[in-house]
Short mmCIF file of C-alpha atoms and ligand atoms in Angstrom, two decimals:
data_model
loop_
_atom_site.label_atom_id
_atom_site.label_comp_id
_atom_site.label_asym_id
_atom_site.label_seq_id
_atom_site.Cartn_x
_atom_site.Cartn_y
_atom_site.Cartn_z
CA MET X 1340 -5.75 -0.13 17.88
CA PRO X 1341 -4.32 -0.73 14.83
CA SER X 1342 -2.72 -3.11 16.22
CA MET X 1343 -5.77 -5.50 14.46
CA VAL X 1344 -4.20 -4.87 11.10
CA GLN X 1345 -0.60 -5.62 12.00
CA ARG X 1346 -2.68 -9.34 13.33
CA TYR X 1347 -3.54 -9.44 9.67
CA LEU X 1348 -0.41 -8.47 7.83
CA ASP X 1349 1.36 -11.21 10.39
CA GLN X 1350 -0.86 -14.02 9.14
CA ILE X 1351 -1.18 -13.33 5.94
CA ALA X 1352 2.63 -13.34 5.77
CA LEU X 1353 2.80 -16.67 7.61
CA THR X 1354 0.45 -18.17 5.26
CA CYS X 1355 3.21 -16.77 2.48
CA VAL X 1356 6.16 -17.84 3.69
CA ASP X 1357 5.35 -22.06 2.98
CA ALA X 1358 6.12 -21.14 -0.28
CA ASP X 1359 10.14 -21.80 -1.47
CA GLU X 1360 9.85 -23.26 -4.74
CA GLY X 1361 11.76 -20.56 -7.71
CA GLN X 1362 15.38 -19.55 -7.79
CA VAL X 1363 17.05 -16.61 -6.62
CA ALA X 1364 18.73 -14.36 -9.18
CA ASP X 1365 22.46 -14.95 -10.03
CA TYR X 1366 23.85 -13.40 -13.31
CA ILE X 1367 26.18 -11.41 -10.32
CA PRO X 1368 27.77 -12.92 -7.58
CA GLU X 1369 26.53 -10.26 -5.22
CA LEU X 1370 22.51 -10.98 -5.98
CA GLY X 1371 23.27 -15.41 -5.96
CA ALA X 1372 24.53 -14.64 -2.35
CA VAL X 1373 21.78 -12.95 -0.46
CA ASN X 1374 19.04 -15.42 1.87
CA PRO X 1375 16.85 -16.54 -0.26
CA ASP X 1376 14.99 -17.13 2.35
CA GLN X 1377 14.00 -13.56 3.48
CA PHE X 1378 10.57 -12.39 3.24
CA GLY X 1379 9.64 -8.26 4.04
CA LEU X 1380 6.40 -6.93 4.18
CA ALA X 1381 5.37 -3.52 3.96
CA LEU X 1382 2.32 -1.43 3.76
CA ALA X 1383 2.38 1.96 4.00
CA MET X 1384 -1.27 4.40 3.75
CA HIS X 1385 -2.35 7.04 1.55
CA ARG X 1386 -2.24 9.15 5.06
CA GLY X 1387 0.62 7.88 6.67
CA SER X 1388 0.49 4.73 8.54
CA LEU X 1389 2.93 2.07 8.28
CA TYR X 1390 2.82 -1.38 9.31
CA THR X 1391 5.74 -4.12 8.53
CA VAL X 1392 7.08 -7.78 8.89
CA GLY X 1393 9.48 -9.74 8.65
CA ASP X 1394 12.56 -8.36 6.91
CA ALA X 1395 11.16 -5.51 5.70
CA HIS X 1396 14.06 -3.44 7.04
CA VAL X 1397 16.29 -5.96 5.04
CA PRO X 1398 17.98 -3.32 2.50
CA PHE X 1399 18.94 -4.88 -1.55
CA THR X 1400 18.86 -3.31 -4.57
CA ILE X 1401 15.90 -1.95 -5.91
CA GLN X 1402 16.79 -3.35 -9.95
CA SER X 1403 13.76 -3.30 -12.26
CA VAL X 1404 11.29 -1.55 -9.26
CA SER X 1405 13.12 1.78 -10.85
CA LYS X 1406 12.12 1.46 -13.97
CA PRO X 1407 8.45 3.32 -13.23
CA LEU X 1408 10.55 5.86 -10.89
CA THR X 1409 12.97 6.58 -13.93
CA TYR X 1410 10.21 7.60 -16.79
CA ALA X 1411 8.37 9.54 -14.40
CA LEU X 1412 11.42 11.68 -13.74
CA ALA X 1413 12.12 12.02 -17.69
CA LEU X 1414 7.85 12.73 -17.85
CA SER X 1415 8.47 15.46 -15.28
CA LEU X 1416 11.44 17.47 -17.09
CA ARG X 1417 11.32 16.42 -21.12
CA GLY X 1418 7.02 16.76 -21.50
CA PHE X 1419 4.88 13.88 -22.54
CA ASP X 1420 5.40 14.48 -26.05
CA ALA X 1421 9.73 14.18 -25.88
CA VAL X 1422 9.54 10.91 -24.24
CA ASP X 1423 6.26 9.48 -26.07
CA ALA X 1424 8.19 10.21 -29.14
CA LYS X 1425 10.52 8.01 -27.85
CA LEU X 1426 9.21 5.56 -26.36
CA GLY X 1427 5.71 3.89 -26.35
CA VAL X 1428 3.35 2.20 -23.68
CA GLU X 1429 2.50 -1.09 -24.99
CA PRO X 1430 2.17 -4.26 -23.50
CA SER X 1431 5.18 -6.27 -25.36
CA GLY X 1432 4.39 -10.12 -23.82
CA GLU X 1433 7.74 -10.12 -24.05
CA ALA X 1434 10.79 -10.81 -21.40
CA PHE X 1435 12.16 -7.84 -19.88
CA ASN X 1436 15.46 -8.10 -21.10
CA GLU X 1437 14.10 -8.93 -25.13
CA ILE X 1438 16.01 -6.83 -27.85
CA SER X 1439 13.25 -5.14 -28.95
CA VAL X 1440 11.26 -2.77 -30.38
CA ASP X 1441 8.86 -1.51 -32.63
CA PRO X 1442 8.94 -2.82 -36.47
CA ALA X 1443 7.88 0.80 -37.32
CA THR X 1444 8.42 3.38 -35.48
CA HIS X 1445 11.64 2.08 -34.03
CA ARG X 1446 10.15 2.89 -29.98
CA PRO X 1447 10.94 0.32 -27.32
CA LYS X 1448 7.48 -0.59 -26.61
CA ASN X 1449 7.76 0.22 -23.19
CA PRO X 1450 9.45 1.80 -19.90
CA MET X 1451 9.31 -1.94 -18.06
CA ILE X 1452 11.55 -3.61 -19.91
CA ASN X 1453 15.12 -3.33 -20.24
CA ALA X 1454 15.05 -1.29 -24.39
CA GLY X 1455 12.36 1.17 -22.77
CA ALA X 1456 13.82 1.70 -19.14
CA ILE X 1457 17.29 2.18 -21.05
CA VAL X 1458 15.67 5.69 -23.13
CA ALA X 1459 13.80 6.45 -20.15
CA ALA X 1460 17.62 6.54 -18.76
CA SER X 1461 18.97 7.91 -21.31
CA LEU X 1462 15.94 10.77 -21.37
CA VAL X 1463 17.37 11.86 -17.62
CA CYS X 1464 21.07 12.18 -18.29
CA ASP X 1465 23.18 14.89 -18.42
CA PRO X 1466 25.58 14.72 -20.90
CA ASN X 1467 27.61 17.67 -19.43
CA ASP X 1468 27.79 16.66 -16.00
CA PRO X 1469 27.16 12.85 -16.00
CA ALA X 1470 27.33 12.96 -11.77
CA ALA X 1471 25.17 15.46 -11.95
CA GLY X 1472 22.27 13.75 -13.85
CA PHE X 1473 22.81 11.08 -11.70
CA ALA X 1474 22.45 12.63 -7.97
CA ARG X 1475 19.30 13.83 -9.71
CA LEU X 1476 17.55 10.66 -9.97
CA LEU X 1477 18.87 9.54 -7.18
CA ASP X 1478 17.24 12.90 -5.27
CA CYS X 1479 14.03 11.23 -6.98
CA TYR X 1480 13.74 8.08 -5.59
CA SER X 1481 15.04 9.19 -2.24
CA ALA X 1482 11.79 11.96 -2.07
CA PHE X 1483 9.98 8.92 -3.35
CA ALA X 1484 11.27 6.98 -0.16
CA GLY X 1485 11.04 9.80 2.02
CA ARG X 1486 14.40 9.18 3.06
CA SER X 1487 17.72 9.27 1.89
CA LEU X 1488 19.12 6.25 -0.49
CA VAL X 1489 22.38 5.36 -1.77
CA VAL X 1490 23.74 3.16 -4.51
CA ASP X 1491 25.52 -0.17 -4.07
CA GLU X 1492 28.66 -0.10 -5.27
CA ALA X 1493 29.37 -4.16 -5.25
CA VAL X 1494 26.48 -4.46 -7.51
CA TYR X 1495 26.54 -1.42 -9.73
CA GLN X 1496 30.05 -2.47 -10.04
CA SER X 1497 28.89 -5.90 -11.22
CA GLU X 1498 26.37 -5.15 -13.44
CA LYS X 1499 28.85 -2.91 -15.07
CA ALA X 1500 31.18 -5.43 -16.03
CA THR X 1501 28.72 -8.24 -16.54
CA GLY X 1502 26.49 -5.77 -18.63
CA ALA X 1503 26.71 -7.75 -22.26
CA ARG X 1504 22.91 -8.09 -22.69
CA ASN X 1505 21.81 -4.35 -21.89
CA ARG X 1506 25.11 -3.09 -23.45
CA ALA X 1507 23.70 -4.55 -26.60
CA ILE X 1508 20.35 -3.18 -26.49
CA THR X 1509 21.47 0.32 -25.63
CA TYR X 1510 24.16 0.26 -28.78
CA MET X 1511 21.15 -1.48 -31.11
CA LEU X 1512 18.39 1.53 -29.96
CA GLU X 1513 22.13 3.69 -30.80
CA SER X 1514 21.92 2.29 -34.92
CA LEU X 1515 18.18 2.66 -35.04
CA GLY X 1516 18.96 6.85 -33.60
CA ILE X 1517 16.57 6.72 -30.59
CA LEU X 1518 19.32 7.67 -28.16
CA ASP X 1519 20.21 11.38 -27.71
CA VAL X 1520 23.31 11.13 -25.33
CA ASP X 1521 26.78 8.20 -25.76
CA PRO X 1522 25.20 5.12 -24.97
CA GLU X 1523 27.76 4.21 -22.29
CA LEU X 1524 25.95 6.97 -20.31
CA ALA X 1525 22.75 6.29 -20.59
CA VAL X 1526 23.59 2.24 -19.70
CA ASP X 1527 25.70 3.46 -17.19
CA LEU X 1528 22.87 5.55 -15.42
CA TYR X 1529 20.77 2.28 -15.71
CA PHE X 1530 23.09 0.32 -14.11
CA ARG X 1531 23.06 2.85 -11.24
CA GLN X 1532 20.19 3.35 -10.55
CA CYS X 1533 19.13 -0.88 -10.62
CA SER X 1534 21.99 -0.95 -7.99
CA VAL X 1535 19.93 1.93 -5.72
CA ARG X 1536 19.38 0.40 -2.64
CA VAL X 1537 16.21 0.01 -0.97
CA THR X 1538 14.31 -2.37 1.54
CA ALA X 1539 9.99 -3.14 1.65
CA GLU X 1540 9.74 -0.42 3.85
CA ASP X 1541 11.07 2.20 1.08
CA LEU X 1542 9.06 0.35 -1.62
CA ALA X 1543 5.89 0.66 0.48
CA VAL X 1544 6.49 4.02 0.49
CA ILE X 1545 7.25 4.91 -2.69
CA ALA X 1546 3.90 2.57 -3.50
CA ALA X 1547 1.77 4.97 -1.01
CA THR X 1548 3.41 7.34 -2.62
CA LEU X 1549 2.11 6.92 -6.06
CA ALA X 1550 -1.22 6.08 -4.59
CA ALA X 1551 -1.35 9.07 -3.48
CA GLY X 1552 -1.03 11.06 -6.78
CA GLY X 1553 2.37 11.92 -6.32
CA ASN X 1554 2.68 13.76 -2.71
CA ASN X 1555 4.63 11.21 -0.10
CA PRO X 1556 2.07 10.72 2.97
CA ARG X 1557 5.48 10.02 5.01
CA THR X 1558 6.69 13.44 4.39
CA GLY X 1559 4.00 15.25 2.96
CA ARG X 1560 6.33 16.81 0.04
CA GLU X 1561 4.75 16.67 -3.74
CA VAL X 1562 7.26 14.56 -4.94
CA CYS X 1563 5.61 13.77 -8.48
CA ALA X 1564 3.06 15.62 -10.84
CA PRO X 1565 -0.33 13.83 -10.61
CA HIS X 1566 -0.70 13.63 -14.35
CA ILE X 1567 2.40 12.04 -14.39
CA VAL X 1568 1.74 9.47 -11.51
CA ARG X 1569 -1.60 8.72 -14.04
CA ARG X 1570 0.45 7.83 -16.90
CA VAL X 1571 2.98 5.73 -14.55
CA LEU X 1572 0.10 3.73 -12.66
CA SER X 1573 -1.14 3.18 -16.48
CA VAL X 1574 1.45 1.71 -18.26
CA MET X 1575 2.80 -0.24 -14.57
CA THR X 1576 -0.88 -1.60 -14.72
CA THR X 1577 0.13 -3.92 -18.39
CA CYS X 1578 3.40 -3.75 -18.56
CA GLY X 1579 4.86 -3.77 -15.13
CA MET X 1580 4.79 -7.98 -14.63
CA TYR X 1581 6.02 -8.73 -17.61
CA ASP X 1582 4.51 -10.97 -19.22
CA GLY X 1583 2.36 -12.10 -16.69
CA ALA X 1584 0.43 -8.75 -16.43
CA GLY X 1585 -2.84 -10.38 -17.54
CA ASP X 1586 -2.84 -12.87 -15.07
CA TRP X 1587 -1.53 -10.07 -12.65
CA VAL X 1588 -4.30 -7.91 -13.19
CA SER X 1589 -7.15 -10.60 -13.39
CA ALA X 1590 -6.09 -11.44 -10.25
CA VAL X 1591 -4.42 -8.87 -7.97
CA GLY X 1592 -6.00 -5.80 -9.86
CA LEU X 1593 -2.83 -3.87 -8.24
CA PRO X 1594 -0.72 -1.52 -10.55
CA ALA X 1595 2.58 -2.75 -9.86
CA LYS X 1596 6.43 -3.48 -10.21
CA SER X 1597 9.15 -6.09 -9.73
CA GLY X 1598 12.44 -7.29 -9.91
CA VAL X 1599 15.38 -9.56 -9.90
CA SER X 1600 16.12 -8.55 -6.16
CA GLY X 1601 13.03 -10.37 -5.35
CA ALA X 1602 11.19 -6.74 -4.78
CA VAL X 1603 7.49 -6.01 -5.30
CA LEU X 1604 5.84 -3.26 -5.52
CA ALA X 1605 1.96 -2.52 -5.93
CA VAL X 1606 0.34 0.47 -5.51
CA LEU X 1607 -3.90 0.75 -4.57
CA PRO X 1608 -4.57 4.50 -5.99
CA GLY X 1609 -5.83 6.28 -3.73
CA GLN X 1610 -5.83 4.02 -0.88
CA LEU X 1611 -2.29 2.65 -0.33
CA GLY X 1612 1.38 0.78 -1.14
CA ILE X 1613 2.39 -2.36 -0.94
CA GLY X 1614 6.50 -2.86 -0.47
CA VAL X 1615 7.85 -6.98 -0.31
CA PHE X 1616 11.22 -8.36 -0.69
CA SER X 1617 12.08 -12.05 -0.74
CA PRO X 1618 14.44 -13.36 -3.24
CA ARG X 1619 13.55 -16.35 -5.18
CA LEU X 1620 12.54 -15.78 -8.88
CA ASP X 1621 9.87 -17.46 -10.99
CA GLU X 1622 10.07 -17.78 -14.52
CA HIS X 1623 9.47 -14.38 -15.42
CA GLY X 1624 11.62 -12.88 -13.07
CA ASN X 1625 9.04 -12.30 -10.18
CA SER X 1626 9.59 -12.86 -6.39
CA VAL X 1627 7.49 -16.25 -5.97
CA ARG X 1628 6.75 -15.50 -2.55
CA GLY X 1629 6.15 -11.38 -3.15
CA VAL X 1630 3.63 -12.72 -6.23
CA THR X 1631 1.79 -14.91 -3.54
CA ALA X 1632 2.12 -12.15 -0.69
CA CYS X 1633 0.15 -9.46 -3.15
CA ARG X 1634 -2.55 -11.79 -3.94
CA ARG X 1635 -3.40 -13.05 -0.69
CA LEU X 1636 -3.81 -8.36 0.38
CA SER X 1637 -5.05 -8.27 -2.59
CA SER X 1638 -8.09 -10.85 -1.86
CA ASP X 1639 -8.33 -11.53 1.80
CA LEU X 1640 -8.19 -7.45 2.47
CA GLY X 1641 -10.01 -6.84 -0.66
CA LEU X 1642 -8.25 -4.18 -2.79
CA HIS X 1643 -8.53 -5.17 -6.53
CA MET X 1644 -8.75 -1.51 -8.19
CA PHE X 1645 -11.77 -2.30 -10.13
CA ASN X 1646 -13.65 -3.35 -6.56
CA VAL X 1647 -16.70 -1.16 -7.03
CA VAL X 1648 -16.85 0.76 -3.41
CA GLY X 1649 -16.01 4.17 -4.38
CA GLU X 1650 -12.90 5.57 -2.53
CA GLY X 1651 -11.52 5.28 1.04
CA ARG X 1652 -11.57 8.64 2.23
CA ALA X 1653 -13.28 10.98 4.60
CA THR X 1654 -14.89 7.88 6.70
CA VAL X 1655 -15.03 9.86 10.19
CA ARG X 1656 -17.42 12.30 9.28
CA SER X 1657 -17.76 14.26 12.66
CA SER X 1658 -17.16 13.67 16.29
CA TYR X 1659 -18.55 14.66 19.66
CA ASP X 1660 -19.56 13.95 22.93
CA ILE X 1661 -22.71 12.97 24.12
CA ARG X 1662 -23.36 16.17 25.94
CA GLU X 1663 -24.75 17.30 22.93
CA VAL X 1664 -26.58 14.65 22.61
CA PRO X 1665 -28.25 13.51 25.73
CA SER X 1666 -30.45 9.87 25.68
CA GLU X 1667 -34.46 10.26 26.87
CA THR X 1668 -34.17 7.70 28.90
CA PRO X 1669 -34.86 8.74 32.50
CA ARG X 1670 -31.96 8.79 35.15
CA ASP X 1671 -32.75 9.98 39.04
CA GLY X 1672 -31.80 12.62 40.21
CA ARG X 1673 -27.80 10.79 41.90
CA ASP X 1674 -27.71 9.85 38.31
CA GLU X 1675 -27.98 12.53 35.94
CA ALA X 1676 -25.46 14.39 38.18
CA ILE X 1677 -23.21 11.63 37.59
CA LEU X 1678 -23.42 12.03 33.97
CA ARG X 1679 -23.72 15.19 33.65
CA ALA X 1680 -20.25 15.46 35.51
CA ARG X 1681 -19.20 12.56 32.46
CA ARG X 1682 -21.34 12.62 29.80
CA ASP X 1683 -17.85 14.04 27.56
CA ARG X 1684 -16.53 10.40 28.36
CA VAL X 1685 -18.54 9.31 25.60
CA ARG X 1686 -17.49 10.02 22.14
CA VAL X 1687 -19.50 9.56 19.15
CA TYR X 1688 -17.80 9.30 15.70
CA ASP X 1689 -20.00 9.99 12.85
CA LEU X 1690 -18.64 7.56 9.57
CA GLN X 1691 -19.44 7.89 5.88
CA GLY X 1692 -18.52 6.10 2.73
CA PRO X 1693 -18.26 2.86 2.22
CA LEU X 1694 -16.18 0.85 4.99
CA THR X 1695 -13.41 -1.41 3.60
CA PHE X 1696 -10.15 -2.10 4.07
CA THR X 1697 -8.68 1.58 4.08
CA SER X 1698 -11.07 3.25 5.51
CA MET X 1699 -11.27 0.91 8.42
CA GLU X 1700 -7.76 1.67 8.89
CA SER X 1701 -8.26 5.15 9.34
CA VAL X 1702 -10.95 4.51 11.83
CA LEU X 1703 -8.80 2.67 13.74
CA GLN X 1704 -5.97 5.42 14.07
CA ARG X 1705 -8.46 7.91 14.81
CA LEU X 1706 -9.74 6.11 17.92
CA ASP X 1707 -6.22 5.45 18.75
CA SER X 1708 -5.02 8.84 18.39
CA ASP X 1709 -8.45 9.68 20.56
CA SER X 1710 -7.95 7.23 23.00
CA GLN X 1711 -7.16 9.01 26.11
CA ARG X 1712 -9.89 10.65 25.52
CA PHE X 1713 -13.52 8.50 25.56
CA ASP X 1714 -14.56 5.71 28.03
CA ALA X 1715 -17.17 4.52 25.76
CA ALA X 1716 -16.91 4.91 20.90
CA ILE X 1717 -20.30 4.85 19.33
CA LEU X 1718 -19.67 4.58 15.66
CA ASN X 1719 -22.31 5.39 14.11
CA LEU X 1720 -22.84 3.98 10.57
CA GLY X 1721 -25.68 6.11 10.02
CA ARG X 1722 -24.50 7.78 6.46
CA VAL X 1723 -22.25 4.45 5.75
CA GLU X 1724 -23.33 2.36 2.61
CA THR X 1725 -21.82 -0.42 2.54
CA ALA X 1726 -19.53 -3.01 4.50
CA ASP X 1727 -16.99 -5.57 2.54
CA ALA X 1728 -16.70 -8.64 5.07
CA LEU X 1729 -13.02 -7.51 6.17
CA SER X 1730 -14.48 -4.67 7.43
CA ARG X 1731 -17.12 -5.91 9.51
CA GLY X 1732 -14.04 -8.08 11.29
CA MET X 1733 -12.55 -5.15 11.52
CA LEU X 1734 -15.65 -2.97 12.92
CA PHE X 1735 -16.34 -6.27 15.57
CA GLY X 1736 -12.58 -6.77 16.27
CA MET X 1737 -12.13 -2.97 17.11
CA HIS X 1738 -15.13 -4.06 19.93
CA ALA X 1739 -13.51 -6.62 21.49
CA GLN X 1740 -10.18 -4.41 21.51
CA LEU X 1741 -12.11 -1.74 24.09
CA GLU X 1742 -13.64 -4.44 25.80
CA ASN X 1743 -9.60 -5.53 26.76
CA SER X 1744 -9.10 -2.49 27.78
CA GLY X 1745 -11.69 -1.80 30.14
CA ARG X 1746 -13.65 0.49 27.15
CA LEU X 1747 -16.91 0.05 25.76
CA GLY X 1748 -17.33 -0.31 21.75
CA LEU X 1749 -20.43 0.61 20.18
CA VAL X 1750 -22.15 0.22 17.17
CA VAL X 1751 -25.61 2.33 15.67
CA ASP X 1752 -26.47 0.75 12.16
CA PRO X 1753 -30.19 2.15 11.72
CA ASP X 1754 -29.95 0.59 7.77
CA ARG X 1755 -28.83 -2.91 8.81
CA VAL X 1756 -25.34 -2.54 6.68
CA LEU X 1757 -23.92 -5.16 8.76
CA SER X 1758 -26.39 -7.87 8.04
CA ARG X 1759 -26.62 -7.34 4.68
CA GLU X 1760 -24.52 -10.07 2.05
CA ALA X 1761 -21.33 -9.31 1.62
CA GLY X 1762 -19.46 -12.33 0.35
CA ALA X 1763 -17.03 -14.47 1.88
CA TRP X 1764 -13.77 -12.98 4.36
CA THR X 1765 -11.07 -15.59 3.72
CA LEU X 1766 -8.31 -15.82 6.25
CA ASP X 1767 -7.97 -18.36 8.65
CA ALA X 1768 -9.74 -16.39 11.16
CA VAL X 1769 -13.48 -17.04 9.56
CA ARG X 1770 -11.94 -21.10 8.78
CA GLN X 1771 -11.17 -21.44 12.36
CA GLY X 1772 -14.90 -19.77 13.04
CA LYS X 1773 -13.03 -16.97 15.18
CA LEU X 1774 -15.08 -14.59 13.36
CA MET X 1775 -17.77 -15.53 13.31
CA ALA X 1776 -17.63 -15.95 17.34
CA ALA X 1777 -16.87 -12.59 17.72
CA VAL X 1778 -19.29 -11.18 15.31
CA GLU X 1779 -21.76 -13.58 17.83
CA SER X 1780 -20.44 -11.47 20.82
CA ALA X 1781 -20.41 -8.13 19.16
CA ARG X 1782 -24.26 -8.87 18.34
CA THR X 1783 -25.77 -7.11 21.22
CA HIS X 1784 -23.76 -4.25 20.78
CA VAL X 1785 -25.29 -3.29 17.78
CA TYR X 1786 -27.97 -0.56 18.05
CA PRO X 1787 -31.02 0.78 15.00
CA SER X 1788 -30.66 4.67 16.80
CA LEU X 1789 -27.85 6.80 18.00
CA SER X 1790 -30.25 7.13 21.14
CA GLU X 1791 -30.52 3.71 21.72
CA ALA X 1792 -26.60 3.55 22.07
CA VAL X 1793 -26.06 6.91 24.00
CA SER X 1794 -28.49 4.76 26.24
CA ALA X 1795 -26.39 1.79 26.72
CA ALA X 1796 -23.08 4.20 27.08
CA GLU X 1797 -25.45 6.17 30.36
CA ASP X 1798 -25.78 3.56 31.36
CA PHE X 1799 -22.39 2.18 31.08
CA LEU X 1800 -20.53 5.01 32.76
CA LEU X 1801 -23.25 4.54 35.43
CA ALA X 1802 -21.96 1.00 36.15
CA GLY X 1803 -18.43 2.82 37.35
CA PRO X 1804 -15.12 1.23 36.36
CA ARG X 1805 -15.30 -1.03 39.06
CA LEU X 1806 -18.17 -2.70 37.81
CA ARG X 1807 -16.93 -2.84 34.40
N1 LIG R 282 19.65 -5.33 -13.50
C1 LIG R 282 19.34 -6.30 -14.79
C2 LIG R 282 18.97 -6.21 -16.04
O1 LIG R 282 18.75 -5.00 -16.23
C3 LIG R 282 17.51 -5.54 -13.50
C4 LIG R 282 16.46 -6.60 -14.47
C5 LIG R 282 14.87 -7.04 -13.60
O2 LIG R 282 15.17 -6.43 -12.25
N2 LIG R 282 14.52 -6.97 -13.94
O3 LIG R 282 19.12 -6.96 -16.16
#
């Protein structure tokens, strides 16, 4: 069943790989040597399901996507007051490697530009045992990713050998009295953190952990406190995409962070995390295809954080088979005997809340894990207030997919939620009229009441497997 989600992602990915503009970062040979055509996309849901496309398992260095994680660690270790005394939360509107601080306070404007990231790194350093300080940082990143991460030694050595500008920034911070540790220790930790190796799948899981308030949905481990996650997501929203931040928030509407390796991480709070990897960069240093993919995902799947639909949780309110709710339709003795033996093969799912991509994805997962338990499934929308265009497509797609496996999918829609206007859905399927065809063919399977749907499901049971 979740393969429907997989198909959406495959389609979206196809529209992104056309973009071949931009330049691969080449300030160190290791980054310049990558295959520029690579494209990996991963989506991790807040309940733990995971989807990947293309080069989602190809490793690359995390680069600036490390900045929000080190900031989170600094806040956890030092507390808000100590961190805020040295580091602001205002967007700078400047390039990532600008040598800039606030003229009055001398604090770097925010932790997403290099100056701020180096201050955050200085706050997690352990001057008595630098190796232990870095081990703690790597443990934190690994907990976010849900697996043990390692450093790319060659990238680290190159960053260190060529990092004149980052050293200049660090010594400026030292001259202003912002650093409490040896500047070399701080900048060295920063070079190491940029060189941690990840995949697009790791980025998606890290993002989903932020989306779930600091709880890694793959491992179940509490990685970071919710109030810290809230701060980190706030700063990512205003500063994560560098000087393109305003346009990003308007068009994509997801807290995000990019890195010069071509990494983009984006978070839909409460719902999901996205990881993209594609090395060619635009003039801001953001991955061209990474930005394109996030724009497409946001508009096609309705992911803008300010879509006012409520949250994506608790969609299946209850589930039971129809022995509890047999239809009133009169049956003769033989049919009634068959139904008595088989009513447990029809399951009803009472749904609640707004239907969105995220909530429908969890419904599909539920049907998939229950798939041995039913021959017909009835989705009861009695408590659903709204269904966006994509979720309707998924509902009708569910029907077609069950039909392919010889089963039946029925929808109960007493308040006619599905026939209300819901705006356009823009994927190719719609342009080609495929979704509309699915809607047409599904129309006969939408019932105004549960008892009518139950009666139709009983007819289906009586027809027996051979006739289906
Ligand atoms: N290592 C890079 C630097 O500090 C990371 C920058 C980035 O990803 N934007 O210059």
